[in-house]
C-alpha cells in the first residue's frame, strides 16, 4: 500500500531533490515557461486519449507521467515563491 503524503511533504521532497541532485532552482520565470510546456504535453496526451487526434506511430502516451511533471513544476514554483 502506498503511503499518503501531504502537499507540504511533497514540496519538501521536491526541494530536497532540486537542492541536492538538481543542485539549484531555475528562476521563477524559467519555471513558468517549463510549466507552460508541461501543460502543453498534458493537452497533447488528452487530445490523443480522449479527443479526435490519434497518436503518431511509435508515440508513447502516458497521461499520469505528464500530470506528474505539471505537479512537480507547480511545487517547485510554490517552494521558490514561499507558497505552502
mmCIF file with all atom_site columns, N, CA and C in Angstrom, residues 8-84:
data_model
loop_
_atom_site.group_PDB
_atom_site.id
_atom_site.type_symbol
_atom_site.label_atom_id
_atom_site.label_alt_id
_atom_site.label_comp_id
_atom_site.label_asym_id
_atom_site.label_entity_id
_atom_site.label_seq_id
_atom_site.pdbx_PDB_ins_code
_atom_site.Cartn_x
_atom_site.Cartn_y
_atom_site.Cartn_z
_atom_site.occupancy
_atom_site.B_iso_or_equiv
_atom_site.pdbx_formal_charge
_atom_site.auth_seq_id
_atom_site.auth_comp_id
_atom_site.auth_asym_id
_atom_site.auth_atom_id
_atom_site.pdbx_PDB_model_num
ATOM 1   N N  . UNK A 1 8  ? 2.657   19.507 1.689   1.00 0.00 ? 8  UNK A N  1
ATOM 2   C CA . UNK A 1 8  ? 3.866   20.042 2.330   1.00 0.00 ? 8  UNK A CA 1
ATOM 3   C C  . UNK A 1 8  ? 5.010   19.028 2.249   1.00 0.00 ? 8  UNK A C  1
ATOM 4   N N  . UNK A 1 9  ? 4.691   17.743 2.510   1.00 0.00 ? 9  UNK A N  1
ATOM 5   C CA . UNK A 1 9  ? 5.711   16.694 2.385   1.00 0.00 ? 9  UNK A CA 1
ATOM 6   C C  . UNK A 1 9  ? 6.219   16.591 0.950   1.00 0.00 ? 9  UNK A C  1
ATOM 7   N N  . UNK A 1 10 ? 5.304   16.644 0.000   1.00 0.00 ? 10 UNK A N  1
ATOM 8   C CA . UNK A 1 10 ? 5.686   16.559 -1.412  1.00 0.00 ? 10 UNK A CA 1
ATOM 9   C C  . UNK A 1 10 ? 6.574   17.737 -1.796  1.00 0.00 ? 10 UNK A C  1
ATOM 10  N N  . UNK A 1 11 ? 6.209   18.937 -1.341  1.00 0.00 ? 11 UNK A N  1
ATOM 11  C CA . UNK A 1 11 ? 7.035   20.108 -1.630  1.00 0.00 ? 11 UNK A CA 1
ATOM 12  C C  . UNK A 1 11 ? 8.427   19.940 -1.028  1.00 0.00 ? 11 UNK A C  1
ATOM 13  N N  . UNK A 1 12 ? 8.508   19.379 0.164   1.00 0.00 ? 12 UNK A N  1
ATOM 14  C CA . UNK A 1 12 ? 9.810   19.159 0.795   1.00 0.00 ? 12 UNK A CA 1
ATOM 15  C C  . UNK A 1 12 ? 10.638  18.159 -0.006  1.00 0.00 ? 12 UNK A C  1
ATOM 16  N N  . UNK A 1 13 ? 9.999   17.117 -0.529  1.00 0.00 ? 13 UNK A N  1
ATOM 17  C CA . UNK A 1 13 ? 10.719  16.148 -1.359  1.00 0.00 ? 13 UNK A CA 1
ATOM 18  C C  . UNK A 1 13 ? 11.232  16.790 -2.641  1.00 0.00 ? 13 UNK A C  1
ATOM 19  N N  . UNK A 1 14 ? 10.402  17.624 -3.258  1.00 0.00 ? 14 UNK A N  1
ATOM 20  C CA . UNK A 1 14 ? 10.831  18.340 -4.463  1.00 0.00 ? 14 UNK A CA 1
ATOM 21  C C  . UNK A 1 14 ? 12.019  19.236 -4.132  1.00 0.00 ? 14 UNK A C  1
ATOM 22  N N  . UNK A 1 15 ? 11.934  19.961 -3.019  1.00 0.00 ? 15 UNK A N  1
ATOM 23  C CA . UNK A 1 15 ? 13.027  20.852 -2.620  1.00 0.00 ? 15 UNK A CA 1
ATOM 24  C C  . UNK A 1 15 ? 14.311  20.071 -2.373  1.00 0.00 ? 15 UNK A C  1
ATOM 25  N N  . UNK A 1 16 ? 14.212  18.950 -1.686  1.00 0.00 ? 16 UNK A N  1
ATOM 26  C CA . UNK A 1 16 ? 15.414  18.138 -1.434  1.00 0.00 ? 16 UNK A CA 1
ATOM 27  C C  . UNK A 1 16 ? 16.050  17.679 -2.740  1.00 0.00 ? 16 UNK A C  1
ATOM 28  N N  . UNK A 1 17 ? 15.231  17.223 -3.686  1.00 0.00 ? 17 UNK A N  1
ATOM 29  C CA . UNK A 1 17 ? 15.783  16.769 -4.960  1.00 0.00 ? 17 UNK A CA 1
ATOM 30  C C  . UNK A 1 17 ? 16.449  17.924 -5.701  1.00 0.00 ? 17 UNK A C  1
ATOM 31  N N  . UNK A 1 18 ? 15.743  19.059 -5.771  1.00 0.00 ? 18 UNK A N  1
ATOM 32  C CA . UNK A 1 18 ? 16.279  20.198 -6.527  1.00 0.00 ? 18 UNK A CA 1
ATOM 33  C C  . UNK A 1 18 ? 17.579  20.703 -5.916  1.00 0.00 ? 18 UNK A C  1
ATOM 34  N N  . UNK A 1 19 ? 17.660  20.763 -4.590  1.00 0.00 ? 19 UNK A N  1
ATOM 35  C CA . UNK A 1 19 ? 18.847  21.347 -3.954  1.00 0.00 ? 19 UNK A CA 1
ATOM 36  C C  . UNK A 1 19 ? 19.994  20.355 -3.777  1.00 0.00 ? 19 UNK A C  1
ATOM 37  N N  . UNK A 1 20 ? 19.753  19.070 -3.997  1.00 0.00 ? 20 UNK A N  1
ATOM 38  C CA . UNK A 1 20 ? 20.846  18.102 -3.876  1.00 0.00 ? 20 UNK A CA 1
ATOM 39  C C  . UNK A 1 20 ? 21.217  17.527 -5.236  1.00 0.00 ? 20 UNK A C  1
ATOM 40  N N  . UNK A 1 21 ? 20.288  16.884 -5.894  1.00 0.00 ? 21 UNK A N  1
ATOM 41  C CA . UNK A 1 21 ? 20.572  16.247 -7.183  1.00 0.00 ? 21 UNK A CA 1
ATOM 42  C C  . UNK A 1 21 ? 20.541  17.276 -8.309  1.00 0.00 ? 21 UNK A C  1
ATOM 43  N N  . UNK A 1 22 ? 19.516  18.107 -8.320  1.00 0.00 ? 22 UNK A N  1
ATOM 44  C CA . UNK A 1 22 ? 19.395  19.126 -9.358  1.00 0.00 ? 22 UNK A CA 1
ATOM 45  C C  . UNK A 1 22 ? 20.309  20.321 -9.123  1.00 0.00 ? 22 UNK A C  1
ATOM 46  N N  . UNK A 1 23 ? 20.777  20.471 -7.895  1.00 0.00 ? 23 UNK A N  1
ATOM 47  C CA . UNK A 1 23 ? 21.733  21.489 -7.451  1.00 0.00 ? 23 UNK A CA 1
ATOM 48  C C  . UNK A 1 23 ? 21.142  22.862 -7.198  1.00 0.00 ? 23 UNK A C  1
ATOM 49  N N  . UNK A 1 24 ? 20.125  23.279 -7.968  1.00 0.00 ? 24 UNK A N  1
ATOM 50  C CA . UNK A 1 24 ? 19.574  24.623 -7.765  1.00 0.00 ? 24 UNK A CA 1
ATOM 51  C C  . UNK A 1 24 ? 18.226  24.730 -8.454  1.00 0.00 ? 24 UNK A C  1
ATOM 52  N N  . UNK A 1 25 ? 17.492  25.758 -8.054  1.00 0.00 ? 25 UNK A N  1
ATOM 53  C CA . UNK A 1 25 ? 16.236  26.076 -8.720  1.00 0.00 ? 25 UNK A CA 1
ATOM 54  C C  . UNK A 1 25 ? 16.517  26.916 -9.965  1.00 0.00 ? 25 UNK A C  1
ATOM 55  N N  . UNK A 1 26 ? 15.729  26.716 -11.010 1.00 0.00 ? 26 UNK A N  1
ATOM 56  C CA . UNK A 1 26 ? 15.722  27.658 -12.120 1.00 0.00 ? 26 UNK A CA 1
ATOM 57  C C  . UNK A 1 26 ? 15.002  28.915 -11.642 1.00 0.00 ? 26 UNK A C  1
ATOM 58  N N  . UNK A 1 27 ? 15.109  29.998 -12.369 1.00 0.00 ? 27 UNK A N  1
ATOM 59  C CA . UNK A 1 27 ? 14.397  31.214 -11.982 1.00 0.00 ? 27 UNK A CA 1
ATOM 60  C C  . UNK A 1 27 ? 12.892  30.961 -12.065 1.00 0.00 ? 27 UNK A C  1
ATOM 61  N N  . UNK A 1 28 ? 12.099  31.725 -11.301 1.00 0.00 ? 28 UNK A N  1
ATOM 62  C CA . UNK A 1 28 ? 10.649  31.558 -11.387 1.00 0.00 ? 28 UNK A CA 1
ATOM 63  C C  . UNK A 1 28 ? 10.116  31.735 -12.807 1.00 0.00 ? 28 UNK A C  1
ATOM 64  N N  . UNK A 1 29 ? 10.672  32.659 -13.570 1.00 0.00 ? 29 UNK A N  1
ATOM 65  C CA . UNK A 1 29 ? 10.190  32.846 -14.941 1.00 0.00 ? 29 UNK A CA 1
ATOM 66  C C  . UNK A 1 29 ? 10.529  31.653 -15.824 1.00 0.00 ? 29 UNK A C  1
ATOM 67  N N  . UNK A 1 30 ? 11.698  31.076 -15.625 1.00 0.00 ? 30 UNK A N  1
ATOM 68  C CA . UNK A 1 30 ? 12.053  29.868 -16.370 1.00 0.00 ? 30 UNK A CA 1
ATOM 69  C C  . UNK A 1 30 ? 11.114  28.731 -15.981 1.00 0.00 ? 30 UNK A C  1
ATOM 70  N N  . UNK A 1 31 ? 10.845  28.590 -14.685 1.00 0.00 ? 31 UNK A N  1
ATOM 71  C CA . UNK A 1 31 ? 9.930   27.538 -14.255 1.00 0.00 ? 31 UNK A CA 1
ATOM 72  C C  . UNK A 1 31 ? 8.519   27.768 -14.783 1.00 0.00 ? 31 UNK A C  1
ATOM 73  N N  . UNK A 1 32 ? 8.105   29.006 -14.937 1.00 0.00 ? 32 UNK A N  1
ATOM 74  C CA . UNK A 1 32 ? 6.792   29.278 -15.525 1.00 0.00 ? 32 UNK A CA 1
ATOM 75  C C  . UNK A 1 32 ? 6.761   28.826 -16.983 1.00 0.00 ? 32 UNK A C  1
ATOM 76  N N  . UNK A 1 33 ? 7.847   29.062 -17.702 1.00 0.00 ? 33 UNK A N  1
ATOM 77  C CA . UNK A 1 33 ? 7.929   28.602 -19.090 1.00 0.00 ? 33 UNK A CA 1
ATOM 78  C C  . UNK A 1 33 ? 7.907   27.078 -19.150 1.00 0.00 ? 33 UNK A C  1
ATOM 79  N N  . UNK A 1 34 ? 8.613   26.429 -18.216 1.00 0.00 ? 34 UNK A N  1
ATOM 80  C CA . UNK A 1 34 ? 8.614   24.969 -18.167 1.00 0.00 ? 34 UNK A CA 1
ATOM 81  C C  . UNK A 1 34 ? 7.213   24.454 -17.849 1.00 0.00 ? 34 UNK A C  1
ATOM 82  N N  . UNK A 1 35 ? 6.512   25.116 -16.925 1.00 0.00 ? 35 UNK A N  1
ATOM 83  C CA . UNK A 1 35 ? 5.147   24.714 -16.595 1.00 0.00 ? 35 UNK A CA 1
ATOM 84  C C  . UNK A 1 35 ? 4.245   24.806 -17.818 1.00 0.00 ? 35 UNK A C  1
ATOM 85  N N  . UNK A 1 36 ? 4.388   25.863 -18.580 1.00 0.00 ? 36 UNK A N  1
ATOM 86  C CA . UNK A 1 36 ? 3.587   26.018 -19.795 1.00 0.00 ? 36 UNK A CA 1
ATOM 87  C C  . UNK A 1 36 ? 3.856   24.875 -20.760 1.00 0.00 ? 36 UNK A C  1
ATOM 88  N N  . UNK A 1 37 ? 5.116   24.508 -20.905 1.00 0.00 ? 37 UNK A N  1
ATOM 89  C CA . UNK A 1 37 ? 5.481   23.384 -21.771 1.00 0.00 ? 37 UNK A CA 1
ATOM 90  C C  . UNK A 1 37 ? 4.847   22.084 -21.272 1.00 0.00 ? 37 UNK A C  1
ATOM 91  N N  . UNK A 1 38 ? 4.920   21.854 -19.969 1.00 0.00 ? 38 UNK A N  1
ATOM 92  C CA . UNK A 1 38 ? 4.371   20.617 -19.400 1.00 0.00 ? 38 UNK A CA 1
ATOM 93  C C  . UNK A 1 38 ? 2.849   20.562 -19.542 1.00 0.00 ? 38 UNK A C  1
ATOM 94  N N  . UNK A 1 39 ? 2.172   21.687 -19.360 1.00 0.00 ? 39 UNK A N  1
ATOM 95  C CA . UNK A 1 39 ? 0.719   21.722 -19.548 1.00 0.00 ? 39 UNK A CA 1
ATOM 96  C C  . UNK A 1 39 ? 0.389   21.408 -21.012 1.00 0.00 ? 39 UNK A C  1
ATOM 97  N N  . UNK A 1 40 ? 1.203   21.875 -21.934 1.00 0.00 ? 40 UNK A N  1
ATOM 98  C CA . UNK A 1 40 ? 1.015   21.539 -23.343 1.00 0.00 ? 40 UNK A CA 1
ATOM 99  C C  . UNK A 1 40 ? 1.140   20.047 -23.590 1.00 0.00 ? 40 UNK A C  1
ATOM 100 N N  . UNK A 1 41 ? 2.045   19.391 -22.876 1.00 0.00 ? 41 UNK A N  1
ATOM 101 C CA . UNK A 1 41 ? 2.201   17.947 -23.023 1.00 0.00 ? 41 UNK A CA 1
ATOM 102 C C  . UNK A 1 41 ? 0.983   17.204 -22.470 1.00 0.00 ? 41 UNK A C  1
ATOM 103 N N  . UNK A 1 42 ? 0.386   17.733 -21.393 1.00 0.00 ? 42 UNK A N  1
ATOM 104 C CA . UNK A 1 42 ? -0.863  17.156 -20.883 1.00 0.00 ? 42 UNK A CA 1
ATOM 105 C C  . UNK A 1 42 ? -1.956  17.317 -21.933 1.00 0.00 ? 42 UNK A C  1
ATOM 106 N N  . UNK A 1 43 ? -2.039  18.503 -22.539 1.00 0.00 ? 43 UNK A N  1
ATOM 107 C CA . UNK A 1 43 ? -3.055  18.743 -23.568 1.00 0.00 ? 43 UNK A CA 1
ATOM 108 C C  . UNK A 1 43 ? -2.885  17.788 -24.749 1.00 0.00 ? 43 UNK A C  1
ATOM 109 N N  . UNK A 1 44 ? -1.654  17.564 -25.166 1.00 0.00 ? 44 UNK A N  1
ATOM 110 C CA . UNK A 1 44 ? -1.398  16.636 -26.266 1.00 0.00 ? 44 UNK A CA 1
ATOM 111 C C  . UNK A 1 44 ? -1.858  15.228 -25.902 1.00 0.00 ? 44 UNK A C  1
ATOM 112 N N  . UNK A 1 45 ? -1.524  14.784 -24.688 1.00 0.00 ? 45 UNK A N  1
ATOM 113 C CA . UNK A 1 45 ? -1.940  13.451 -24.254 1.00 0.00 ? 45 UNK A CA 1
ATOM 114 C C  . UNK A 1 45 ? -3.457  13.346 -24.184 1.00 0.00 ? 45 UNK A C  1
ATOM 115 N N  . UNK A 1 46 ? -4.095  14.357 -23.635 1.00 0.00 ? 46 UNK A N  1
ATOM 116 C CA . UNK A 1 46 ? -5.563  14.344 -23.522 1.00 0.00 ? 46 UNK A CA 1
ATOM 117 C C  . UNK A 1 46 ? -6.214  14.294 -24.901 1.00 0.00 ? 46 UNK A C  1
ATOM 118 N N  . UNK A 1 47 ? -5.676  15.055 -25.847 1.00 0.00 ? 47 UNK A N  1
ATOM 119 C CA . UNK A 1 47 ? -6.277  15.083 -27.182 1.00 0.00 ? 47 UNK A CA 1
ATOM 120 C C  . UNK A 1 47 ? -6.120  13.751 -27.902 1.00 0.00 ? 47 UNK A C  1
ATOM 121 N N  . UNK A 1 48 ? -5.066  13.022 -27.558 1.00 0.00 ? 48 UNK A N  1
ATOM 122 C CA . UNK A 1 48 ? -4.855  11.723 -28.192 1.00 0.00 ? 48 UNK A CA 1
ATOM 123 C C  . UNK A 1 48 ? -5.647  10.609 -27.491 1.00 0.00 ? 48 UNK A C  1
ATOM 124 N N  . UNK A 1 49 ? -5.816  10.729 -26.183 1.00 0.00 ? 49 UNK A N  1
ATOM 125 C CA . UNK A 1 49 ? -6.544  9.699  -25.440 1.00 0.00 ? 49 UNK A CA 1
ATOM 126 C C  . UNK A 1 49 ? -8.054  9.913  -25.538 1.00 0.00 ? 49 UNK A C  1
ATOM 127 N N  . UNK A 1 50 ? -8.489  11.160 -25.345 1.00 0.00 ? 50 UNK A N  1
ATOM 128 C CA . UNK A 1 50 ? -9.924  11.441 -25.240 1.00 0.00 ? 50 UNK A CA 1
ATOM 129 C C  . UNK A 1 50 ? -10.487 12.254 -26.398 1.00 0.00 ? 50 UNK A C  1
ATOM 130 N N  . UNK A 1 51 ? -9.619  12.820 -27.200 1.00 0.00 ? 51 UNK A N  1
ATOM 131 C CA . UNK A 1 51 ? -10.063 13.665 -28.293 1.00 0.00 ? 51 UNK A CA 1
ATOM 132 C C  . UNK A 1 51 ? -10.010 12.963 -29.627 1.00 0.00 ? 51 UNK A C  1
ATOM 133 N N  . UNK A 1 52 ? -9.984  13.761 -30.649 1.00 0.00 ? 52 UNK A N  1
ATOM 134 C CA . UNK A 1 52 ? -10.048 13.228 -32.012 1.00 0.00 ? 52 UNK A CA 1
ATOM 135 C C  . UNK A 1 52 ? -8.678  12.996 -32.637 1.00 0.00 ? 52 UNK A C  1
ATOM 136 N N  . UNK A 1 53 ? -7.624  13.442 -31.977 1.00 0.00 ? 53 UNK A N  1
ATOM 137 C CA . UNK A 1 53 ? -6.293  13.189 -32.526 1.00 0.00 ? 53 UNK A CA 1
ATOM 138 C C  . UNK A 1 53 ? -5.879  11.758 -32.245 1.00 0.00 ? 53 UNK A C  1
ATOM 139 N N  . UNK A 1 54 ? -5.039  11.233 -33.093 1.00 0.00 ? 54 UNK A N  1
ATOM 140 C CA . UNK A 1 54 ? -4.505  9.899  -32.853 1.00 0.00 ? 54 UNK A CA 1
ATOM 141 C C  . UNK A 1 54 ? -3.002  10.006 -32.615 1.00 0.00 ? 54 UNK A C  1
ATOM 142 N N  . UNK A 1 55 ? -2.485  9.025  -31.904 1.00 0.00 ? 55 UNK A N  1
ATOM 143 C CA . UNK A 1 55 ? -1.054  9.006  -31.617 1.00 0.00 ? 55 UNK A CA 1
ATOM 144 C C  . UNK A 1 55 ? -0.276  8.772  -32.900 1.00 0.00 ? 55 UNK A C  1
ATOM 145 N N  . UNK A 1 56 ? 0.892   9.378  -32.954 1.00 0.00 ? 56 UNK A N  1
ATOM 146 C CA . UNK A 1 56 ? 1.778   9.145  -34.089 1.00 0.00 ? 56 UNK A CA 1
ATOM 147 C C  . UNK A 1 56 ? 2.415   7.767  -33.935 1.00 0.00 ? 56 UNK A C  1
ATOM 148 N N  . UNK A 1 57 ? 2.846   7.214  -35.030 1.00 0.00 ? 57 UNK A N  1
ATOM 149 C CA . UNK A 1 57 ? 3.480   5.907  -34.999 1.00 0.00 ? 57 UNK A CA 1
ATOM 150 C C  . UNK A 1 57 ? 4.674   5.929  -34.044 1.00 0.00 ? 57 UNK A C  1
ATOM 151 N N  . UNK A 1 58 ? 4.681   4.995  -33.101 1.00 0.00 ? 58 UNK A N  1
ATOM 152 C CA . UNK A 1 58 ? 5.764   4.887  -32.136 1.00 0.00 ? 58 UNK A CA 1
ATOM 153 C C  . UNK A 1 58 ? 5.649   5.825  -30.947 1.00 0.00 ? 58 UNK A C  1
ATOM 154 N N  . UNK A 1 59 ? 4.642   6.697  -30.932 1.00 0.00 ? 59 UNK A N  1
ATOM 155 C CA . UNK A 1 59 ? 4.472   7.650  -29.840 1.00 0.00 ? 59 UNK A CA 1
ATOM 156 C C  . UNK A 1 59 ? 3.907   6.947  -28.599 1.00 0.00 ? 59 UNK A C  1
ATOM 157 N N  . UNK A 1 60 ? 4.524   7.201  -27.467 1.00 0.00 ? 60 UNK A N  1
ATOM 158 C CA . UNK A 1 60 ? 4.039   6.679  -26.197 1.00 0.00 ? 60 UNK A CA 1
ATOM 159 C C  . UNK A 1 60 ? 3.287   7.789  -25.476 1.00 0.00 ? 60 UNK A C  1
ATOM 160 N N  . UNK A 1 61 ? 2.087   7.467  -25.019 1.00 0.00 ? 61 UNK A N  1
ATOM 161 C CA . UNK A 1 61 ? 1.266   8.457  -24.331 1.00 0.00 ? 61 UNK A CA 1
ATOM 162 C C  . UNK A 1 61 ? 1.098   8.005  -22.886 1.00 0.00 ? 61 UNK A C  1
ATOM 163 N N  . UNK A 1 62 ? 1.576   8.823  -21.953 1.00 0.00 ? 62 UNK A N  1
ATOM 164 C CA . UNK A 1 62 ? 1.484   8.499  -20.533 1.00 0.00 ? 62 UNK A CA 1
ATOM 165 C C  . UNK A 1 62 ? 0.945   9.716  -19.794 1.00 0.00 ? 62 UNK A C  1
ATOM 166 N N  . UNK A 1 63 ? -0.366  9.777  -19.674 1.00 0.00 ? 63 UNK A N  1
ATOM 167 C CA . UNK A 1 63 ? -1.018  10.920 -19.041 1.00 0.00 ? 63 UNK A CA 1
ATOM 168 C C  . UNK A 1 63 ? -0.562  11.094 -17.595 1.00 0.00 ? 63 UNK A C  1
ATOM 169 N N  . UNK A 1 64 ? -0.430  9.993  -16.866 1.00 0.00 ? 64 UNK A N  1
ATOM 170 C CA . UNK A 1 64 ? -0.001  10.079 -15.468 1.00 0.00 ? 64 UNK A CA 1
ATOM 171 C C  . UNK A 1 64 ? 1.370   10.737 -15.351 1.00 0.00 ? 64 UNK A C  1
ATOM 172 N N  . UNK A 1 65 ? 2.272   10.382 -16.230 1.00 0.00 ? 65 UNK A N  1
ATOM 173 C CA . UNK A 1 65 ? 3.615   10.956 -16.216 1.00 0.00 ? 65 UNK A CA 1
ATOM 174 C C  . UNK A 1 65 ? 3.568   12.451 -16.531 1.00 0.00 ? 65 UNK A C  1
ATOM 175 N N  . UNK A 1 66 ? 2.741   12.820 -17.499 1.00 0.00 ? 66 UNK A N  1
ATOM 176 C CA . UNK A 1 66 ? 2.637   14.237 -17.865 1.00 0.00 ? 66 UNK A CA 1
ATOM 177 C C  . UNK A 1 66 ? 2.017   15.055 -16.731 1.00 0.00 ? 66 UNK A C  1
ATOM 178 N N  . UNK A 1 67 ? 0.990   14.505 -16.072 1.00 0.00 ? 67 UNK A N  1
ATOM 179 C CA . UNK A 1 67 ? 0.385   15.201 -14.942 1.00 0.00 ? 67 UNK A CA 1
ATOM 180 C C  . UNK A 1 67 ? 1.366   15.330 -13.777 1.00 0.00 ? 67 UNK A C  1
ATOM 181 N N  . UNK A 1 68 ? 2.176   14.295 -13.561 1.00 0.00 ? 68 UNK A N  1
ATOM 182 C CA . UNK A 1 68 ? 3.190   14.353 -12.507 1.00 0.00 ? 68 UNK A CA 1
ATOM 183 C C  . UNK A 1 68 ? 4.208   15.456 -12.793 1.00 0.00 ? 68 UNK A C  1
ATOM 184 N N  . UNK A 1 69 ? 4.578   15.626 -14.057 1.00 0.00 ? 69 UNK A N  1
ATOM 185 C CA . UNK A 1 69 ? 5.508   16.705 -14.421 1.00 0.00 ? 69 UNK A CA 1
ATOM 186 C C  . UNK A 1 69 ? 4.920   18.072 -14.082 1.00 0.00 ? 69 UNK A C  1
ATOM 187 N N  . UNK A 1 70 ? 3.628   18.254 -14.371 1.00 0.00 ? 70 UNK A N  1
ATOM 188 C CA . UNK A 1 70 ? 2.961   19.526 -14.041 1.00 0.00 ? 70 UNK A CA 1
ATOM 189 C C  . UNK A 1 70 ? 2.999   19.747 -12.533 1.00 0.00 ? 70 UNK A C  1
ATOM 190 N N  . UNK A 1 71 ? 2.661   18.713 -11.765 1.00 0.00 ? 71 UNK A N  1
ATOM 191 C CA . UNK A 1 71 ? 2.655   18.853 -10.310 1.00 0.00 ? 71 UNK A CA 1
ATOM 192 C C  . UNK A 1 71 ? 4.044   19.189 -9.782  1.00 0.00 ? 71 UNK A C  1
ATOM 193 N N  . UNK A 1 72 ? 5.061   18.570 -10.349 1.00 0.00 ? 72 UNK A N  1
ATOM 194 C CA . UNK A 1 72 ? 6.447   18.821 -9.919  1.00 0.00 ? 72 UNK A CA 1
ATOM 195 C C  . UNK A 1 72 ? 6.795   20.307 -10.091 1.00 0.00 ? 72 UNK A C  1
ATOM 196 N N  . UNK A 1 73 ? 6.526   20.840 -11.267 1.00 0.00 ? 73 UNK A N  1
ATOM 197 C CA . UNK A 1 73 ? 6.890   22.230 -11.535 1.00 0.00 ? 73 UNK A CA 1
ATOM 198 C C  . UNK A 1 73 ? 6.050   23.183 -10.672 1.00 0.00 ? 73 UNK A C  1
ATOM 199 N N  . UNK A 1 74 ? 4.778   22.869 -10.461 1.00 0.00 ? 74 UNK A N  1
ATOM 200 C CA . UNK A 1 74 ? 3.936   23.696 -9.593  1.00 0.00 ? 74 UNK A CA 1
ATOM 201 C C  . UNK A 1 74 ? 4.519   23.715 -8.180  1.00 0.00 ? 74 UNK A C  1
ATOM 202 N N  . UNK A 1 75 ? 4.956   22.566 -7.684  1.00 0.00 ? 75 UNK A N  1
ATOM 203 C CA . UNK A 1 75 ? 5.544   22.525 -6.338  1.00 0.00 ? 75 UNK A CA 1
ATOM 204 C C  . UNK A 1 75 ? 6.868   23.281 -6.282  1.00 0.00 ? 75 UNK A C  1
ATOM 205 N N  . UNK A 1 76 ? 7.655   23.202 -7.338  1.00 0.00 ? 76 UNK A N  1
ATOM 206 C CA . UNK A 1 76 ? 8.899   23.969 -7.381  1.00 0.00 ? 76 UNK A CA 1
ATOM 207 C C  . UNK A 1 76 ? 8.597   25.468 -7.343  1.00 0.00 ? 76 UNK A C  1
ATOM 208 N N  . UNK A 1 77 ? 7.617   25.895 -8.138  1.00 0.00 ? 77 UNK A N  1
ATOM 209 C CA . UNK A 1 77 ? 7.226   27.305 -8.127  1.00 0.00 ? 77 UNK A CA 1
ATOM 210 C C  . UNK A 1 77 ? 6.699   27.724 -6.755  1.00 0.00 ? 77 UNK A C  1
ATOM 211 N N  . UNK A 1 78 ? 5.903   26.874 -6.138  1.00 0.00 ? 78 UNK A N  1
ATOM 212 C CA . UNK A 1 78 ? 5.385   27.184 -4.799  1.00 0.00 ? 78 UNK A CA 1
ATOM 213 C C  . UNK A 1 78 ? 6.538   27.327 -3.809  1.00 0.00 ? 78 UNK A C  1
ATOM 214 N N  . UNK A 1 79 ? 7.503   26.414 -3.881  1.00 0.00 ? 79 UNK A N  1
ATOM 215 C CA . UNK A 1 79 ? 8.647   26.485 -2.963  1.00 0.00 ? 79 UNK A CA 1
ATOM 216 C C  . UNK A 1 79 ? 9.406   27.797 -3.125  1.00 0.00 ? 79 UNK A C  1
ATOM 217 N N  . UNK A 1 80 ? 9.697   28.157 -4.338  1.00 0.00 ? 80 UNK A N  1
ATOM 218 C CA . UNK A 1 80 ? 10.563  29.313 -4.529  1.00 0.00 ? 80 UNK A CA 1
ATOM 219 C C  . UNK A 1 80 ? 9.838   30.635 -4.384  1.00 0.00 ? 80 UNK A C  1
ATOM 220 N N  . UNK A 1 81 ? 8.509   30.611 -4.309  1.00 0.00 ? 81 UNK A N  1
ATOM 221 C CA . UNK A 1 81 ? 7.762   31.848 -4.096  1.00 0.00 ? 81 UNK A CA 1
ATOM 222 C C  . UNK A 1 81 ? 7.137   31.925 -2.709  1.00 0.00 ? 81 UNK A C  1
ATOM 223 N N  . UNK A 1 82 ? 7.459   30.946 -1.870  1.00 0.00 ? 82 UNK A N  1
ATOM 224 C CA . UNK A 1 82 ? 7.019   30.973 -0.485  1.00 0.00 ? 82 UNK A CA 1
ATOM 225 C C  . UNK A 1 82 ? 5.579   30.540 -0.245  1.00 0.00 ? 82 UNK A C  1
ATOM 226 N N  . UNK A 1 83 ? 5.006   29.795 -1.199  1.00 0.00 ? 83 UNK A N  1
ATOM 227 C CA . UNK A 1 83 ? 3.636   29.308 -1.049  1.00 0.00 ? 83 UNK A CA 1
ATOM 228 C C  . UNK A 1 83 ? 3.685   27.903 -0.493  1.00 0.00 ? 83 UNK A C  1
ATOM 229 N N  . UNK A 1 84 ? 2.886   27.644 0.565   1.00 0.00 ? 84 UNK A N  1
ATOM 230 C CA . UNK A 1 84 ? 2.839   26.281 1.091   1.00 0.00 ? 84 UNK A CA 1
ATOM 231 C C  . UNK A 1 84 ? 1.461   25.667 0.958   1.00 0.00 ? 84 UNK A C  1
#
